[in-house]
XYZ file of C-alpha atoms in Angstrom:
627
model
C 0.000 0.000 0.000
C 1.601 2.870 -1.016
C 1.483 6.796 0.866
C 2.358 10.033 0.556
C 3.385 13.107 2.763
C 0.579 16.015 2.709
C 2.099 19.357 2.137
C -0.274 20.831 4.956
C 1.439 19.844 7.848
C 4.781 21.739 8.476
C 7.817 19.883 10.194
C 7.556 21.785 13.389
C 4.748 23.124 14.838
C 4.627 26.464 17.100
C 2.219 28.264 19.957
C 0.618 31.450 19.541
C 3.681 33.012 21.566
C 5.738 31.716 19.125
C 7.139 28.651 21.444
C 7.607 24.944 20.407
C 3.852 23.329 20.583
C 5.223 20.821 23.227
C 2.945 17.736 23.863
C 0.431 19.139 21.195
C -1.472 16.424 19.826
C -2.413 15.669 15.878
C -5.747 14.039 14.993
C -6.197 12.157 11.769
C -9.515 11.658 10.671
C -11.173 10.544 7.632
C -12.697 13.537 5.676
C -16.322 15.053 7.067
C -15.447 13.131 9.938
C -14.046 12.372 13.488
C -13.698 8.827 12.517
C -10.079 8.024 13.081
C -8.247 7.613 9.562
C -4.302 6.096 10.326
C -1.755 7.539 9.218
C 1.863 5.955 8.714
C 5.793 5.878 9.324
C 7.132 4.931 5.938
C 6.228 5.727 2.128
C 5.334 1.984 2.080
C 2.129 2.872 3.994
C 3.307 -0.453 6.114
C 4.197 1.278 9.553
C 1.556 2.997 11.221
C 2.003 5.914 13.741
C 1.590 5.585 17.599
C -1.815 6.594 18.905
C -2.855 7.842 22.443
C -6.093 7.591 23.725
C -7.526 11.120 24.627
C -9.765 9.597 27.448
C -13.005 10.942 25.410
C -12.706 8.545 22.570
C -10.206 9.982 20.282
C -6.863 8.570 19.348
C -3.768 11.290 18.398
C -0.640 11.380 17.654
C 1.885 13.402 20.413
C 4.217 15.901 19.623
C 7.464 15.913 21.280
C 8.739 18.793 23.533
C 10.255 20.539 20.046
C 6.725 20.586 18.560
C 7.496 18.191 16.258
C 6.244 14.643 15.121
C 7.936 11.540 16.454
C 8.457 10.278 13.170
C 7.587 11.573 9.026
C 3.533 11.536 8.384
C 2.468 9.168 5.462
C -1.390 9.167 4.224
C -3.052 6.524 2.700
C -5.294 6.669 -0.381
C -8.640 9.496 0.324
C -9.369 12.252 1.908
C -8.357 13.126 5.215
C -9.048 16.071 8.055
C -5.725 16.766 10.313
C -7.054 18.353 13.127
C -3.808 20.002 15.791
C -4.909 20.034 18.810
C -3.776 21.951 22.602
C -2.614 19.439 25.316
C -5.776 20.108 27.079
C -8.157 19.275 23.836
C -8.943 22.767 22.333
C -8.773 23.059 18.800
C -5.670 24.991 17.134
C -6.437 24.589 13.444
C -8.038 21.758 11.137
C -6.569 21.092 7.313
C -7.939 18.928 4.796
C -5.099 16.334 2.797
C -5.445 14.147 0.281
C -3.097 10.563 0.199
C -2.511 9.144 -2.949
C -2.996 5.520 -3.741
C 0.958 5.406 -5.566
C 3.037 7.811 -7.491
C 1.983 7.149 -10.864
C -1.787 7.662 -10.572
C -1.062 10.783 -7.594
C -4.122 13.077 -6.749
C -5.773 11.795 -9.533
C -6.702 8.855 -8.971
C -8.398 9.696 -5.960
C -10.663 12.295 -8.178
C -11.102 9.446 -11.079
C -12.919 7.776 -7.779
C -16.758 7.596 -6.559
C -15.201 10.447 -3.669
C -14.937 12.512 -6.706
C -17.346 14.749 -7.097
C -17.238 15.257 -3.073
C -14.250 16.187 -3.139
C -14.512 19.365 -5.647
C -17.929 19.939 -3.653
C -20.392 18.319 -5.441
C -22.293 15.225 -4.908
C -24.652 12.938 -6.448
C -24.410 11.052 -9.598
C -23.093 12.422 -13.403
C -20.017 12.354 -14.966
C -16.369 13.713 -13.286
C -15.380 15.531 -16.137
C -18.225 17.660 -16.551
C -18.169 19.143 -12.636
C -14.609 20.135 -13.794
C -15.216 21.706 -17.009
C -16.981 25.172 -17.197
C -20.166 23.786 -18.411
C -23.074 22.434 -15.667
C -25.833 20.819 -17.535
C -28.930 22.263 -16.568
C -30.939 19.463 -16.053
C -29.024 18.349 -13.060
C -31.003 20.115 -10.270
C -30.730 16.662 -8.643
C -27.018 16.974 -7.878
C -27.396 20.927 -7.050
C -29.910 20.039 -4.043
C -27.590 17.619 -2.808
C -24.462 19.699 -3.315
C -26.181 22.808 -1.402
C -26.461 20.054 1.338
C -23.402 18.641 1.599
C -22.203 22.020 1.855
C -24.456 23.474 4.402
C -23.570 20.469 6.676
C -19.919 19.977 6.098
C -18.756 23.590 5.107
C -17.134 24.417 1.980
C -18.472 26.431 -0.914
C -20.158 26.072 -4.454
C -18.989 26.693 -7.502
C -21.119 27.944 -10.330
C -19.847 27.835 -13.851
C -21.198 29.684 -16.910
C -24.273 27.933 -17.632
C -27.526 27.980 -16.258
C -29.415 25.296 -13.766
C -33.158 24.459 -14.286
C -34.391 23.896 -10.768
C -38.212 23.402 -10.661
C -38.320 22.966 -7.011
C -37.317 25.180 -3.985
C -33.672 24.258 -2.553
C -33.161 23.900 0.562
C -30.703 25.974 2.309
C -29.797 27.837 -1.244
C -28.980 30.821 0.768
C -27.089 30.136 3.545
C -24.231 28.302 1.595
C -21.162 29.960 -0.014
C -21.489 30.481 -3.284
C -19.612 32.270 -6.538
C -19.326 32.057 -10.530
C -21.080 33.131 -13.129
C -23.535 30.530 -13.330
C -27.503 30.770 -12.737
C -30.762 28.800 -11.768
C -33.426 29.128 -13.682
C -36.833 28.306 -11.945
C -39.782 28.943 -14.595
C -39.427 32.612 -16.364
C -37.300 33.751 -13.225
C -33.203 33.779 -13.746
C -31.496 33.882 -10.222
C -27.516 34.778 -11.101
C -25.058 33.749 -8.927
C -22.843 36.866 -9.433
C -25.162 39.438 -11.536
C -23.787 41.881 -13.634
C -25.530 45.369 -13.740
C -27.644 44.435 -16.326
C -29.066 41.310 -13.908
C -31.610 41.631 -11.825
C -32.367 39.128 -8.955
C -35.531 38.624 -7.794
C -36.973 37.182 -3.925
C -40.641 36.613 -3.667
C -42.683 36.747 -0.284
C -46.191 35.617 -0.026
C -48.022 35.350 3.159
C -48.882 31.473 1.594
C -44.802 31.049 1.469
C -42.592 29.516 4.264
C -38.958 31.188 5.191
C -38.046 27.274 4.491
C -38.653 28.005 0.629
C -35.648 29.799 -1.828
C -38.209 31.943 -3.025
C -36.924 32.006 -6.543
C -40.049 32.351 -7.957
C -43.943 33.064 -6.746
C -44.412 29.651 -6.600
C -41.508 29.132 -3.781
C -42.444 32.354 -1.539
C -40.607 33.396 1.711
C -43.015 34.156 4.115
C -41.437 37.122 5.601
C -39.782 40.216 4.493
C -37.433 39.745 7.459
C -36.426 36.360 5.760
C -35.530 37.841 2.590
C -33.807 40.932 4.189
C -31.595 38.139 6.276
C -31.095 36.491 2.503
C -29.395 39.873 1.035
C -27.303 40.183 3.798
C -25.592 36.733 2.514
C -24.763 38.003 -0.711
C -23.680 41.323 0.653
C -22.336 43.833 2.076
C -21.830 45.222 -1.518
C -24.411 43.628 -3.746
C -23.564 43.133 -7.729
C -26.138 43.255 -10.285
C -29.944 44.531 -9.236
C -32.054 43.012 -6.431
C -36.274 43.008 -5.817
C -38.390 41.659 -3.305
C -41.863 41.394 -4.350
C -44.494 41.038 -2.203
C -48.002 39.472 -3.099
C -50.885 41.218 -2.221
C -51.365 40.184 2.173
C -50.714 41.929 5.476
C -47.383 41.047 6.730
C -45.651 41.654 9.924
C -44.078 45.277 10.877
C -40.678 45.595 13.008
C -38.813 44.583 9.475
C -34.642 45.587 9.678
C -32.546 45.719 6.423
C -29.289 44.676 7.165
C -27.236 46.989 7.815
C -24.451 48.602 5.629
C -26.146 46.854 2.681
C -26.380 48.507 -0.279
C -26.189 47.531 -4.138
C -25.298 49.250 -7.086
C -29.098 49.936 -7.883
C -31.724 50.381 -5.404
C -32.872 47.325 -4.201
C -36.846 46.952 -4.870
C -39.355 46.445 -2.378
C -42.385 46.306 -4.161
C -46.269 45.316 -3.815
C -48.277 44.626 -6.299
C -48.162 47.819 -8.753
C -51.613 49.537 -7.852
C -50.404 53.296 -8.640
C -51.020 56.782 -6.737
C -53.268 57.100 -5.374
C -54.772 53.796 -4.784
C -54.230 52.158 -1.486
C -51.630 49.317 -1.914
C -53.017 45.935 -1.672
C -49.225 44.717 0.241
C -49.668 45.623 4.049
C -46.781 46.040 6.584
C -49.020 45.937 9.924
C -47.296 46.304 12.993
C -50.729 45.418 15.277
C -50.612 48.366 17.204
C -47.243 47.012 19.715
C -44.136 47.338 16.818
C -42.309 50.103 16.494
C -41.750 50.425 13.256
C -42.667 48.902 9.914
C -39.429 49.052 8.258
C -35.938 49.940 9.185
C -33.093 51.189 7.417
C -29.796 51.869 8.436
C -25.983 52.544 7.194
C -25.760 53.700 3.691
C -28.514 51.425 2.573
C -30.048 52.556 -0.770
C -33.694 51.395 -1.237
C -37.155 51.828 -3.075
C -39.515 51.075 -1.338
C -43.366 50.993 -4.071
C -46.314 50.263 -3.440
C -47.173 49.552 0.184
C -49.194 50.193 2.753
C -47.455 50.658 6.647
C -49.902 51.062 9.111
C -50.397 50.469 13.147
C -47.204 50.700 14.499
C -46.150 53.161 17.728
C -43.235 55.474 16.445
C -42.242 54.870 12.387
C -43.760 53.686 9.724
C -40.364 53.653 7.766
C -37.471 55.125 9.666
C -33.884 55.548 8.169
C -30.778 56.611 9.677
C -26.774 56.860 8.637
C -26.646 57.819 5.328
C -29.372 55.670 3.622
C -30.807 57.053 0.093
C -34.450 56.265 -0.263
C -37.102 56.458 -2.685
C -40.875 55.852 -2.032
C -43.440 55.466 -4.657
C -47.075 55.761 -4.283
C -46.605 54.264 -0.294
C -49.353 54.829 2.013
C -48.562 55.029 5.980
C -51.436 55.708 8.553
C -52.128 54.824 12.175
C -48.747 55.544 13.595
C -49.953 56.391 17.386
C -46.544 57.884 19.072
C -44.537 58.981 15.962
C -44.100 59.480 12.574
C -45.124 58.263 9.299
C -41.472 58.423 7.688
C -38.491 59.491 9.434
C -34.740 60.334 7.922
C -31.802 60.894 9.595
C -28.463 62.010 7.767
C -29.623 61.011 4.630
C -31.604 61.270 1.204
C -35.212 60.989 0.821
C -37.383 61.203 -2.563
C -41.077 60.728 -1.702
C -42.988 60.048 -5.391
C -46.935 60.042 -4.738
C -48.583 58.371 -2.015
C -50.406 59.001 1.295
C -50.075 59.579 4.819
C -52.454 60.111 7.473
C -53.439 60.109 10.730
C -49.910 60.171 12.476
C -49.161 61.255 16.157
C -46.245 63.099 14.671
C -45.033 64.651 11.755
C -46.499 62.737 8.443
C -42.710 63.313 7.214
C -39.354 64.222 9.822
C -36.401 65.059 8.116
C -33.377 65.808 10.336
C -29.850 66.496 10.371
C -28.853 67.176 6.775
C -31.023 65.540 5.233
C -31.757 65.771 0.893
C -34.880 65.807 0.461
C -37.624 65.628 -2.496
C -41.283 65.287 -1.819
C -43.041 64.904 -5.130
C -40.410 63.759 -6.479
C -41.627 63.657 -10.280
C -45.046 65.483 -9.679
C -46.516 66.895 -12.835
C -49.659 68.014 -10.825
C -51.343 67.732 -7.247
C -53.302 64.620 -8.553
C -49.907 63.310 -8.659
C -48.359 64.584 -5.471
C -48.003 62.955 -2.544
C -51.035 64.190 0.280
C -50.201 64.169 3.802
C -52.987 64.977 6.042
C -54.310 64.939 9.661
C -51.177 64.261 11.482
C -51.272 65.574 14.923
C -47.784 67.770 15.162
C -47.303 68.572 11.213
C -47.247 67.492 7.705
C -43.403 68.015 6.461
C -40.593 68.687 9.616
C -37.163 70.086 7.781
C -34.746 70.501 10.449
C -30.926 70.975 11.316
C -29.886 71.550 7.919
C -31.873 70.068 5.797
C -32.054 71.465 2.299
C -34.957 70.651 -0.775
C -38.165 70.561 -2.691
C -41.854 69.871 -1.784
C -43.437 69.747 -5.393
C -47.274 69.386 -5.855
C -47.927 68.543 -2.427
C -51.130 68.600 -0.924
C -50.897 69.025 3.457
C -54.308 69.706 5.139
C -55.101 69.627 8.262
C -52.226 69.039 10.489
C -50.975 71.705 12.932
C -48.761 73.314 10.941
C -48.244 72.081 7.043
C -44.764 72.779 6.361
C -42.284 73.367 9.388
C -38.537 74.542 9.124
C -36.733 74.687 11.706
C -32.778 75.258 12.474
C -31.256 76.798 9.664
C -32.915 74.729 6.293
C -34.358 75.655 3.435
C -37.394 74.178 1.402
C -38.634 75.483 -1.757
C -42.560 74.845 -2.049
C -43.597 74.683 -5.417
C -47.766 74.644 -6.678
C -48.057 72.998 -3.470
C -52.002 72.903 -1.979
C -51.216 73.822 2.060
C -54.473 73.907 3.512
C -56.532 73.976 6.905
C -53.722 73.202 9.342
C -54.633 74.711 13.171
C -51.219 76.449 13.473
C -49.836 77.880 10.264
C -49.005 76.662 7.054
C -45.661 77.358 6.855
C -43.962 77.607 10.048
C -39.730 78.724 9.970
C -37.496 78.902 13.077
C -34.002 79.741 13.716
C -32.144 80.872 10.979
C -34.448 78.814 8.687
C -36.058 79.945 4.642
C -38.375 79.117 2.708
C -39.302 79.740 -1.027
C -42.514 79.971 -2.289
C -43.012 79.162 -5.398
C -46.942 79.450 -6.475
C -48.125 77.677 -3.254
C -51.258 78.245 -2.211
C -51.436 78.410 1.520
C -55.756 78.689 2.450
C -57.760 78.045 5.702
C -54.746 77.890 7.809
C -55.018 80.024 11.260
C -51.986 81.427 10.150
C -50.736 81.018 6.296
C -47.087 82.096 7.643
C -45.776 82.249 10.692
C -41.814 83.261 10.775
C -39.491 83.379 14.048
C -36.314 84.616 14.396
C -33.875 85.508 12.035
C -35.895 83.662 9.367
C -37.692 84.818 6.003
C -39.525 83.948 3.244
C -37.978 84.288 -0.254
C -40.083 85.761 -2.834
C -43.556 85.800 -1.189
C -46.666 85.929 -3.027
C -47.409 88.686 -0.667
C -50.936 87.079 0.740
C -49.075 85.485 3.547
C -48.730 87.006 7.865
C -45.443 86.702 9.453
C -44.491 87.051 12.727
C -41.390 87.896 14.720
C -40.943 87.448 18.099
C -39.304 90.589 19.472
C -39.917 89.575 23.458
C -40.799 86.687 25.744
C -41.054 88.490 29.173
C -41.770 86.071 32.111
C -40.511 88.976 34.962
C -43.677 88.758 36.998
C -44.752 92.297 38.467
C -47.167 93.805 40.894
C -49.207 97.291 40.514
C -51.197 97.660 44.164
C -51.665 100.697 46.540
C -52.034 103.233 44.301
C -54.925 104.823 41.238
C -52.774 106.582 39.079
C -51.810 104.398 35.862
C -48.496 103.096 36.349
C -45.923 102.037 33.596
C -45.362 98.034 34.277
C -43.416 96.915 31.071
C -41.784 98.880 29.238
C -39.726 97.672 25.564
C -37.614 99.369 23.303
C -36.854 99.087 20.812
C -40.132 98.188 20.387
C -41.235 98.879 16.938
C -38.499 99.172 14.598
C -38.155 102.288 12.308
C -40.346 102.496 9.203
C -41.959 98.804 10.223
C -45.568 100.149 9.935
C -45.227 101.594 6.347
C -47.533 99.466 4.192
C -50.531 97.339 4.720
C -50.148 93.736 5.979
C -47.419 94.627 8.661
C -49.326 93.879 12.198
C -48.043 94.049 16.125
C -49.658 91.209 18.260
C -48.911 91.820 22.421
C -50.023 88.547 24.281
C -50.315 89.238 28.313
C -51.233 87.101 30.933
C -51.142 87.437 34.856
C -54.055 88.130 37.335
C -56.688 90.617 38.878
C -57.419 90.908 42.536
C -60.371 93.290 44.402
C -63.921 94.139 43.061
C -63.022 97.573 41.755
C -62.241 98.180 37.826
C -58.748 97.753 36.495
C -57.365 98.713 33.558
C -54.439 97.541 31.289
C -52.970 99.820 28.084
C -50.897 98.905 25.464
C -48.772 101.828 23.912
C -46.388 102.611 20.919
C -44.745 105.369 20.773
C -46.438 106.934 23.629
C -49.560 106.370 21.798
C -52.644 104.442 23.162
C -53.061 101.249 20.823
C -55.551 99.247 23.487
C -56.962 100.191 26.971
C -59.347 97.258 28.420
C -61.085 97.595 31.771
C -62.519 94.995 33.637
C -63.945 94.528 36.729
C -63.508 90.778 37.619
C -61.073 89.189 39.947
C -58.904 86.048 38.521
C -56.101 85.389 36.068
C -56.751 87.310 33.139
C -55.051 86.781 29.440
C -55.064 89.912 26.765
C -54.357 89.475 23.344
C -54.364 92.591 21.018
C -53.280 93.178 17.558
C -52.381 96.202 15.720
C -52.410 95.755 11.668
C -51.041 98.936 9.352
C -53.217 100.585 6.959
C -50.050 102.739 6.275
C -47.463 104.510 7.562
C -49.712 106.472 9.385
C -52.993 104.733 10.064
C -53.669 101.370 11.468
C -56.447 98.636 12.456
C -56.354 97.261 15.817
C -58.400 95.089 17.849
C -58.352 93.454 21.165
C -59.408 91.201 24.074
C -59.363 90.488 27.866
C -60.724 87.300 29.061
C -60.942 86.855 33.325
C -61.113 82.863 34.558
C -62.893 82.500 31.211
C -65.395 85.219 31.764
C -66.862 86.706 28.379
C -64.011 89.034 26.511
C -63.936 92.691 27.135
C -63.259 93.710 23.018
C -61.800 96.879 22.136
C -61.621 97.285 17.965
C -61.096 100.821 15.798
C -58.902 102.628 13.718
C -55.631 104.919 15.371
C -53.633 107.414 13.449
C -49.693 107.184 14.683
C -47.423 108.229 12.873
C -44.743 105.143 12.249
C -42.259 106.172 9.918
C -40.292 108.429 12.054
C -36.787 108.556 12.215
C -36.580 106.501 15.346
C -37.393 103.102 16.564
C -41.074 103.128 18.616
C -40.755 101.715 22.578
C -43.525 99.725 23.783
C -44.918 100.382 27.051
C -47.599 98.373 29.390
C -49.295 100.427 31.738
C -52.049 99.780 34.649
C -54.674 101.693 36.559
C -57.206 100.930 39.536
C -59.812 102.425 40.697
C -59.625 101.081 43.950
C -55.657 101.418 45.981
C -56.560 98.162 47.635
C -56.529 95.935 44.481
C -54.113 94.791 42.577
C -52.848 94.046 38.999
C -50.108 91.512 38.663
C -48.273 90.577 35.058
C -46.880 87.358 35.248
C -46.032 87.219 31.438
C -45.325 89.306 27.760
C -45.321 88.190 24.438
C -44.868 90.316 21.523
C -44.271 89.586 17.850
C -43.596 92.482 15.634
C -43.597 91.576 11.510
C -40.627 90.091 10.096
């Protein structure tokens, strides 16, 4: 019997330290195994090694104190695992060999052999010499279920040559084997490359009929979860070749859904329903039953369209991104989101193409932190704009940063439509913004807008502006506000009937401010009443009476007045005074003041009693002058 020495095993072995492996021990089993396979002395394959029982069943060979065998190795015809080994049992490293049965025939002989096609990492029947030439026929799906099997059981990987594999029925484990080549499986019309090119697209089908057992190569063989086929990608990834979609059949599917993260292709991968188109209401349903958080997930550069679906029910997100993800919507529908949300980016880009959302705790839409955005992406019209309506806090929230468009966008009746907040910028164009409780367009803090041809209609305020913030080529229909003062110094006027100044704020008015109609001056103050007798507050500009309410009822009192400019020297104003909600004392008219002086205009707050013993006290100012 004849044997040769495997170039896998060096002379001397050494510890991690770099020391001779002293008393190490060498395990030889036969391949796949932990069968013991003996190995021998002499080229003759007549002398066999010296084996020690391990006291667990095993037999080895020992190393001497230099790390070194006692004697050369010599392996018998077949395959074998060597497997070195720690004096105490623990694993160092295991190498696969292959004896030969004598010189002439070498390596060869062994492949010639029924171990074969195991050996290259096939199995099953079909001639040698076509596993090792770059042709698979592709009628042998038999072997490919049984090679997928070996492999997922022994380890190893799967080699797919130019060709193509017909493969009628699911394999088992396709997915969670090593694979590469340029081969396919074809599984009715659907092509599933092994390595795509950028003209390939690969396809994973989910059906709520399907089972995360199946390869889902085709709508026949579903997955039965989106998770499953998101935990599928991330095999083939972190940088996916060729094109990927996951369609979903028409069903209501389970939310709390994470892409793996750091994932991304050189396309968008697809996550589709059934095509149904804006504005219909997708017929593939992402529920998360009222406890998930989310719908969908996305995180770490991941670049995704997402088409056609409906997310509903779920406590903060419907979709949520993070880290640098690009994502595209089209014609997806989000509603029922109870503590959040309906799509949420962070750091990222975000193209929203048609669709609804509704009924969100939240924001229908929260971009933050440098975000990219496009909502109505490819609008021609508000028919084909997205709508976003009835969501508690607001329809669109641009913050930190974030720069873009909102094109043909329809947002009614949230609080405020369009909020921008910490130095961004949106440009509205022909959007509908419509019946929302707080403005329509709401910026703060170094924030802009641009309106182009917007219609802003029903709103309690079409524009409200804080800060140093503006709007960029108004319409001119619009109200903005800036707030000049937030005064919560509470103070006390008692003891005395003459009016006394209690506030007093300059500059007040700015030069010039009042000079043409639609510039206003709203004063908001709130504090309390004691005694039975009348008192009176006054608002003045300029030394000039703009409001003076009386009342004679005792409680905490709020009075909101408003002064609007005819121009430069005539305005409207109006006022209230409500007591513990008693019914309003209303002041309204016309005043004459002069308000393009040379000088900015102080403000002044001023009470009188008619009784010393009762008092006035203002626990609170607010004042917004026009931007």
């Amino acid at each position: 019997m004849a044997a040769s020495q495997p170039g896998v095993f060096n002379a001397q072995q050494f510890t991690d330290a770099g020391l001779p492996a002293a008393s190490y021990r060498l395990y030889t089993y036969t391949q796949g195994t932990t069968t013991q396979k003996t190995a021998y002395t002499d080229a003759a394959g007549s002398v066999a090694h010296t084996y020690t029982s391990d006291g667990a069943g095993g037999q080895y060979i020992a190393l001497n104190a230099r790390g070194e065998l006692p004697a050369p190795l010599f392996l018998t015809s077949g395959a074998y695992d060597l497997a070195l080994k720690t004096p105490a049992g623990a694993t160092v490293w295991t190498r696969y060999a292959v004896g030969q049965a004598d010189a002439a025939s070498g390596v060869y002989a062994a492949l010639a052999g029924a171990a074969g096609p195991t050996l290259i990492g096939y199995d099953g029947s079909g001639m040698l010499s076509d596993k090792l030439r770059d042709v698979y026929s592709t009628t042998n799906a038999t072997t490919l279920a049984a090679a997928v099997s070996a492999v997922y059981s022994s380890g190893g990987g799967l080699y797919f040559p130019r060709g193509t594999i017909a493969s009628a029925a699911s394999v088992a484990n396709l997915h969670d084997v090593p694979k590469f080549g340029y081969g396919s499986i074809t599984r009715g019309s659907d092509v599933f490359w092994i390595t795509p090119t950028s003209t390939q697209t690969n396809r994973l089908y989910v059906a709520t009929t399907g089972s995360d057992a199946n390869d889902g190569l085709s709508a026949a063989q579903p997955m039965a979860t989106l998770q499953r086929a998101f935990d599928v990608l991330a095999a083939y990834g972190p940088s996916l070749s060729g094109a990927w979609e996951i369609i979903l059949a028409a069903g209501t599917y389970s939310g709390l859904a994470t892409f793996p993260e750091n994932v991304r292709g050189q396309s968008r991968v697809l996550i589709r329903g059934p095509i149904v188109d804006h504005p219909n209401v997708p017929t593939a349903i992402i529920d998360g039953g009222g406890t998930a958080s989310f719908a969908l997930n996305f995180n770490g550069a991941n670049k995704v369209m997402l088409s056609n679906l409906l997310l509903r029910n779920c406590t903060t997100y419907g979709w949520v991104a993070q880290d640098l993800c690009d994502i595209t919507t089209t014609n997806v529908h989000i509603s029922g989101i109870t503590g959040g949300d309906g799509g949420k980016m962070q750091q990222g880009r975000v193209r929203v193409q048609g669709g609804i959302v509704q009924t969100c705790a939240g924001y229908g839409l929260n971009f933050i932190s440098g975000v990219t955005m496009t909502v109505g992406d490819g609008a021609t019209s508000l028919a084909t704009g997205p709508q976003i309506k009835n969501c508690t806090q607001g329809g669109i929230l641009a913050q930190e940063n974030t720069t873009g468009h909102a094109d043909y966008v329809t947002v009614d009746n949230c609080a405020v439509g369009l909020e921008i907040v910490g130095s961004s910028r949106v440009h509205a164009a022909a959007c509908l913004i419509q019946n929302n409780a707080t403005a329509g367009v709401r910026a703060r803090a170094g924030s802009h807008w641009l309106n182009n041809s917007s219609t802003l209609t029903g709103n309690a305020i079409d524009e409200l502006i804080y800060g140093y913030s503006m709007e960029i080529g108004a319409a001119g229909s619009s109200v903005s506000a800036l707030r000049t003062a937030g005064d919560t110094t509470q103070v006390t006027h008692t003891g005395s009937t003459a009016e006394v100044t209690l506030k007093t704020y300059a500059p007040g008015v700015r030069k010039k401010s009042f000079v043409w109609s639609g510039r206003s001056l709203r004063i908001v103050i709130a504090g309390q009443f004691t005694g039975a007798g009348s008192k009176t507050l006054r608002a003045k500009v300029g030394g000039n009476l703009i409001h003076g309410l009386t009342s004679s009822a005792a409680g905490f009192f709020r009075y909101e007045g408003m002064l609007r400019a005819i121009d430069a020297s005539n305005q409207i104003y109006d006022a209230q005074l409500v007591v513990n909600g008693a019914a309003a004392v209303v002041d309204g008219g016309s005043r004459s003041i002069a308000m393009s002086g040379g000088a900015d205009q102080a403000i002044t707050i001023s009470g009188q009693l008619s009784a010393g013993g009762d008092s006035i006290v203002v626990s609170s100012v607010d004042i917004w002058e026009t931007a």
